[in-house]
Amino acid sequence: MLTMAIPIKSKEEIAGVKKACKKTASVMKRLSRKIKPGVTTESLNSAAEELIAELHCKPAFKGYMGYPKSICTSINNEVVHGIPAEGRLLSEGDILSLDIGVVYKSFYGDMAATFAVGEITAEAETLIRTAREALYNGISSALNGNTLGDISSAIQRYVEDRGYSIVRKFVGHGIGRELHEEPEIPNFGSPSIGPYLENGMVFALEPMVNDGDYRVNILEDGWTAVTEDNSLSAHFEHTILIWGSKPQVLTEF
Ligand code: MF3
Ligand code: CO
């Protein structure tokens, strides 16, 4: 397979991606306040569409490879790409992963986070915290002069050392003028291998962490990924900029 070089963003491109990411984070923050028992995932999708339009953005996911909605809403054993639906209600004790992408002036921002719906179990809390910390552990390795494998292995080690598993079927990605650019960024692998990281690379890192086995199935809707053993799953994603010894998190809120 021919692999393309990893794009290094110009000053203008970095400024553009930063703006798109700020908007993405703002949508996430405002949408997350609406999460509570009794709310449907369809209503979250509609609210997201309004927020995205208000910020003069377009949803990045709608129509992407035929994806029918503007955000992904994945509940409990759903790993990623859950499709918002009118009949799908959030219940007390659920965990909900929101994945949001926006386009602003031809630049993309992409992020995800997992939230508690009302009171959740201590086990679910720990899973969510581990997935968030796994992402930040990966970000800490996203340094000029490190390799792609350093990010992958940092995420995998963090997750597996704590008795959880890391999903292999989906990966992080470069991002910029496209939602998905080079490189693919697996959340597992060996340190010191793969291409070197350089200042100006922009990546979406997105570990998916399962309480049980790492394997997933895709439902008949063609999108929703669920854990094969029905265990809970959490997902966190940030768009980041490689910048010397301090990566910048562009989708922080
Ligand atoms: N964050 C996910 C990704 O980077 C969300 C994509 S959903 C899709 O692939 F519908 F757009 F595919
Ligand atoms: Co992504």
CSV table of C-alpha atoms in Angstrom, one decimal, residues 6-10 13-15 17-18 21 108-109 173-176 178-179 181-183 185 198-205 238-242 248 250:
chain,number,residue,atom,x,y,z
A,6,ILE,CA,1.7,13.3,6.8
A,7,PRO,CA,0.6,16.9,6.1
A,8,ILE,CA,2.4,19.7,8.0
A,9,LYS,CA,0.0,22.6,8.4
A,10,SER,CA,0.9,26.2,7.5
A,13,GLU,CA,-4.1,26.3,8.2
A,14,ILE,CA,-3.3,26.0,11.9
A,15,ALA,CA,-5.3,29.2,12.6
A,17,VAL,CA,-8.3,24.4,12.3
A,18,LYS,CA,-8.1,26.2,15.7
A,21,CYS,CA,-12.0,23.2,16.9
A,108,TYR,CA,-12.6,20.5,10.4
A,109,GLY,CA,-12.8,20.0,14.1
A,173,HIS,CA,-6.5,10.2,12.2
A,174,GLY,CA,-5.0,13.3,10.7
A,175,ILE,CA,-7.4,16.2,10.2
A,176,GLY,CA,-7.5,19.6,8.6
A,178,GLU,CA,-10.6,16.9,5.4
A,179,LEU,CA,-12.2,15.0,8.3
A,181,GLU,CA,-6.3,12.8,6.6
A,182,GLU,CA,-3.1,10.8,6.8
A,183,PRO,CA,-2.0,9.2,9.0
A,185,ILE,CA,-3.4,6.4,14.3
A,198,GLU,CA,6.8,17.1,13.6
A,199,ASN,CA,5.5,20.5,14.6
A,200,GLY,CA,2.5,21.5,12.6
A,201,MET,CA,0.9,18.0,12.3
A,202,VAL,CA,-2.8,18.0,13.4
A,203,PHE,CA,-4.3,14.8,14.7
A,204,ALA,CA,-7.6,13.5,16.1
A,205,LEU,CA,-6.7,11.0,18.8
A,238,HIS,CA,-9.5,15.5,20.9
A,239,THR,CA,-8.1,17.3,17.9
A,240,ILE,CA,-4.5,18.3,18.8
A,241,LEU,CA,-1.5,20.2,17.3
A,242,ILE,CA,2.0,18.8,17.6
A,248,GLN,CA,-1.9,21.8,22.1
A,250,LEU,CA,-7.5,22.4,20.2
